Every structure is written in C-alpha cells, then in structure tokens.
Amino acid sequence: GLIVVADGMGGHARGELASDMTCTYFDGHGHNVDEKGNLFNLVDVADGASMDVFEHSRRNPQTQGMGSTVVAARFLDNGTMQFVNVGDCRLYRFDLQQKTLEQLTEDHTFVWDLYNKGQLTKEKARLHNNKNIITQCIAGGAYPSFSYDNVKQHQRPIQAGDVYLLTVKEDEDGNKTTTVNGIRAGCK
C-alpha cells in the first residue's frame, strides 16, 4: 500500500489545493510500473506532482506561489518499504520491542541544513527563528522547487513490531512535538 501526507503552503485555500493535488497525483501514479514491471521511483512521482501543481499555478494566476511539502511511504509485498519526503513532512519508525523512536527522513529546511553542517545543535535548530524556511517543496514558485540532488527515495526492510507515522513537522508552538513525544512516552 501507499500512504501519503502533504502539507500545503501559499495561503490556506491555495495550500489546501496544492496538498490535495499532491496527494491525488501520488495516488494516481504511486502504484504505476514501467515496461519492465518495476514500480515508479517515488522521486519521479514527486517530480510529476510538482510539475502538476506548477502547471496549474501557471494556468491559474490566482494560485501562483502555492506549493506543498510531502512524505510518502510505499509498503511492498517483499517485506520492504520505500519512502520519500520533500520539505519538512516526516516519517518516524517506532520499534515497540526496543521502545525507540527514530526519524527516518531529513527535513529540507534552512535550519536542518545548518544542523547537518554542524553549525547548530538539535536543540538550537528546534528554537531557531528561521526553522520554517523550506528549501525543497512541491512547486511553490516560478518553477518546480526541488532538486534531485537533495530528494532521494529510500528503501528499508520492515521488521516485526515496527509502527510507522507519517506527519507534518511541528508548528511554531511545537504542537506536533507533543504528539510525537506522547507516542514516544507510550513506547517506554
């Protein structure tokens, strides 16, 4: 199966439309196979969604600037999963046997880039004034806004006892953090 979470940007109505279009595109293309019977790479599906949102925005100036962040996970019959994220939507894995929580995705944000370069600690990144600046997204501007250099499809085995959560990043007040911390506390 395929699970997708998208978080719109560009104002309420436009962001809602962009996230709906992103989910619809993934739903329509995330199960497709090529001439050899291989599933489409989820990065290619994300690229198609970005082009779809971009073209809609180009044809409808009132929606210009709309975009979305997204995380998608595809669970395969061979006991593996494939996943991709663009922006700051996240995928977590809960190991109920070990009682651990692991973030599987990396945010595409200005602050996450600073953290990856060793310029910020995780705590300082969480509190940084620019933590909501997205560096990769589905459409969102004058041209489709993500780079294949920064967005990758990942694959990993599914293990018994794993639980997966796809979610949007916490807001400025940390409201989503409470949910994740609550789940983490429930694993202890």
Short mmCIF file of C-alpha atoms in Angstrom, two decimals:
data_model
loop_
_atom_site.label_atom_id
_atom_site.label_comp_id
_atom_site.label_asym_id
_atom_site.label_seq_id
_atom_site.Cartn_x
_atom_site.Cartn_y
_atom_site.Cartn_z
CA GLY A 1 0.00 0.00 0.00
CA LEU A 2 0.87 3.66 -0.39
CA ILE A 3 0.43 6.27 2.35
CA VAL A 4 0.88 9.99 1.64
CA VAL A 5 0.79 13.07 3.88
CA ALA A 6 1.03 16.52 2.29
CA ASP A 7 1.09 19.93 3.94
CA GLY A 8 0.09 22.87 1.75
CA MET A 9 1.82 26.26 1.54
CA GLY A 10 0.88 29.60 0.00
CA GLY A 11 -2.18 30.65 1.95
CA HIS A 12 -4.98 28.49 3.29
CA ALA A 13 -7.03 27.90 0.12
CA ARG A 14 -4.05 27.67 -2.21
CA GLY A 15 -2.10 25.45 0.17
CA GLU A 16 -5.07 23.14 0.59
CA LEU A 17 -5.39 22.85 -3.19
CA ALA A 18 -1.66 22.16 -3.61
CA SER A 19 -1.67 19.44 -0.93
CA ASP A 20 -4.84 17.88 -2.41
CA MET A 21 -3.27 17.88 -5.89
CA THR A 22 -0.07 16.34 -4.48
CA CYS A 23 -1.95 13.52 -2.75
CA THR A 24 -4.10 12.91 -5.83
CA TYR A 25 -1.02 12.71 -8.05
CA PHE A 26 0.70 10.24 -5.72
CA ASP A 27 -2.48 8.16 -5.51
CA GLY A 28 -2.76 8.07 -9.30
CA HIS A 29 0.92 7.38 -10.04
CA GLY A 30 2.49 5.84 -6.92
CA HIS A 31 1.37 2.35 -7.98
CA ASN A 32 2.40 2.61 -11.65
CA VAL A 33 5.01 0.31 -13.18
CA ASP A 34 7.40 0.77 -16.08
CA GLU A 35 7.71 -1.52 -19.14
CA LYS A 36 9.81 -3.97 -17.07
CA GLY A 37 7.20 -4.18 -14.31
CA ASN A 38 9.18 -2.06 -11.82
CA LEU A 39 7.33 0.44 -9.66
CA PHE A 40 7.99 4.08 -10.50
CA ASN A 41 10.59 5.71 -8.27
CA LEU A 42 8.82 7.87 -5.69
CA VAL A 43 11.13 10.79 -6.50
CA ASP A 44 9.80 10.67 -10.08
CA VAL A 45 6.26 10.65 -8.70
CA ALA A 46 7.13 13.68 -6.53
CA ASP A 47 8.57 15.40 -9.62
CA GLY A 48 5.36 14.71 -11.53
CA ALA A 49 3.29 16.10 -8.67
CA SER A 50 5.48 19.20 -8.62
CA MET A 51 5.02 19.71 -12.36
CA ASP A 52 1.26 19.19 -11.99
CA VAL A 53 1.00 21.83 -9.23
CA PHE A 54 3.34 24.16 -11.11
CA GLU A 55 1.36 23.91 -14.38
CA HIS A 56 -1.93 24.52 -12.54
CA SER A 57 -0.43 27.59 -10.89
CA ARG A 58 0.89 28.84 -14.23
CA ARG A 59 -2.56 28.49 -15.86
CA ASN A 60 -4.38 29.98 -12.86
CA PRO A 61 -2.58 33.12 -11.65
CA GLN A 62 -4.72 33.35 -8.50
CA THR A 63 -2.98 30.16 -7.31
CA GLN A 64 0.54 31.33 -8.13
CA GLY A 65 3.02 30.50 -5.38
CA MET A 66 1.06 27.58 -4.00
CA GLY A 67 3.05 24.55 -3.00
CA SER A 68 3.20 21.59 -0.67
CA THR A 69 5.56 19.52 1.35
CA VAL A 70 5.03 15.75 1.27
CA VAL A 71 6.08 12.42 2.71
CA ALA A 72 5.08 9.14 1.08
CA ALA A 73 5.71 5.54 2.10
CA ARG A 74 5.06 2.51 -0.09
CA PHE A 75 4.89 -0.89 1.60
CA LEU A 76 5.86 -3.76 -0.70
CA ASP A 77 4.92 -7.45 -0.68
CA ASN A 78 8.59 -8.44 -0.29
CA GLY A 79 8.71 -7.07 3.28
CA THR A 80 10.34 -3.74 2.46
CA MET A 81 9.17 -0.18 2.29
CA GLN A 82 10.18 2.70 0.07
CA PHE A 83 9.78 6.31 1.14
CA VAL A 84 10.48 9.86 0.05
CA ASN A 85 9.96 13.29 1.55
CA VAL A 86 10.10 16.76 0.08
CA GLY A 87 10.17 19.63 2.58
CA ASP A 88 9.51 19.08 6.26
CA CYS A 89 6.89 16.33 6.32
CA ARG A 90 8.37 13.42 8.26
CA LEU A 91 8.39 9.66 8.60
CA TYR A 92 9.06 8.08 12.00
CA ARG A 93 9.61 4.44 12.92
CA PHE A 94 8.60 3.18 16.34
CA ASP A 95 10.23 -0.06 17.44
CA LEU A 96 7.79 -1.34 20.03
CA GLN A 97 10.15 -4.13 21.13
CA GLN A 98 13.07 -1.78 21.82
CA LYS A 99 10.74 1.10 22.76
CA THR A 100 12.59 3.53 20.49
CA LEU A 101 11.55 6.28 18.12
CA GLU A 102 13.60 7.04 15.01
CA GLN A 103 13.08 9.84 12.49
CA LEU A 104 13.74 8.25 9.08
CA THR A 105 13.55 11.42 6.96
CA GLU A 106 15.60 14.60 6.95
CA ASP A 107 13.87 17.95 6.68
CA HIS A 108 14.58 20.12 3.67
CA THR A 109 14.86 23.37 5.60
CA PHE A 110 17.39 26.13 6.06
CA VAL A 111 17.92 25.16 9.71
CA TRP A 112 18.26 21.40 9.02
CA ASP A 113 20.98 22.27 6.50
CA LEU A 114 22.82 24.23 9.22
CA TYR A 115 22.40 21.28 11.62
CA ASN A 116 23.79 18.83 9.01
CA LYS A 117 26.81 21.10 8.51
CA GLY A 118 27.48 21.02 12.28
CA GLN A 119 26.69 24.72 12.69
CA LEU A 120 23.74 24.12 15.07
CA THR A 121 22.84 21.61 17.75
CA LYS A 122 19.45 19.89 17.50
CA GLU A 123 18.16 22.00 20.40
CA LYS A 124 19.32 25.26 18.79
CA ALA A 125 17.84 24.15 15.48
CA ARG A 126 14.49 23.48 17.18
CA LEU A 127 14.46 27.01 18.62
CA HIS A 128 15.94 28.84 15.60
CA ASN A 129 13.99 31.82 14.23
CA ASN A 130 14.31 30.54 10.64
CA LYS A 131 13.25 26.94 11.31
CA ASN A 132 10.25 27.24 8.98
CA ILE A 133 12.18 28.23 5.85
CA ILE A 134 11.66 25.35 3.39
CA THR A 135 14.46 24.67 0.88
CA GLN A 136 12.67 21.95 -1.14
CA CYS A 137 8.96 21.68 -1.95
CA ILE A 138 6.38 20.53 -4.48
CA ALA A 139 6.07 23.53 -6.91
CA GLY A 140 5.70 26.68 -4.78
CA GLY A 141 7.02 29.39 -7.07
CA ALA A 142 8.02 30.47 -10.53
CA TYR A 143 9.40 26.99 -11.28
CA PRO A 144 9.12 23.50 -9.75
CA SER A 145 11.02 23.69 -6.50
CA PHE A 146 13.00 20.62 -5.65
CA SER A 147 16.30 19.17 -6.73
CA TYR A 148 17.02 15.52 -7.48
CA ASP A 149 20.36 16.10 -5.73
CA ASN A 150 18.57 16.65 -2.42
CA VAL A 151 15.49 14.40 -2.67
CA LYS A 152 16.05 10.64 -2.67
CA GLN A 153 13.95 7.50 -2.49
CA HIS A 154 14.97 5.29 0.42
CA GLN A 155 14.27 1.60 0.92
CA ARG A 156 14.47 -0.44 4.09
CA PRO A 157 13.20 -3.74 5.44
CA ILE A 158 10.06 -3.78 7.54
CA GLN A 159 10.62 -5.52 10.85
CA ALA A 160 8.05 -7.17 13.09
CA GLY A 161 6.98 -4.77 15.83
CA ASP A 162 7.65 -1.61 13.78
CA VAL A 163 4.99 1.09 13.65
CA TYR A 164 5.31 3.96 11.16
CA LEU A 165 4.00 7.51 11.46
CA LEU A 166 3.86 9.99 8.59
CA THR A 167 3.32 13.53 9.84
CA VAL A 168 3.86 17.21 9.23
CA LYS A 169 6.60 18.95 11.17
CA GLU A 170 5.59 20.70 14.38
CA ASP A 171 4.32 24.25 14.14
CA GLU A 172 5.96 27.31 15.72
CA ASP A 173 4.47 26.41 19.10
CA GLY A 174 5.69 22.81 18.91
CA ASN A 175 2.15 21.35 18.84
CA LYS A 176 3.07 18.29 16.77
CA THR A 177 6.07 17.64 19.04
CA THR A 178 3.64 16.93 21.85
CA THR A 179 2.04 14.18 19.75
CA VAL A 180 5.38 12.59 18.86
CA ASN A 181 6.65 12.88 22.44
CA GLY A 182 3.38 11.40 23.65
CA ILE A 183 3.84 8.42 21.37
CA ARG A 184 7.46 8.14 22.46
CA ALA A 185 6.32 8.15 26.11
CA GLY A 186 3.79 5.46 25.26
CA CYS A 187 6.61 3.26 23.91
CA LYS A 188 8.50 3.33 27.24
#
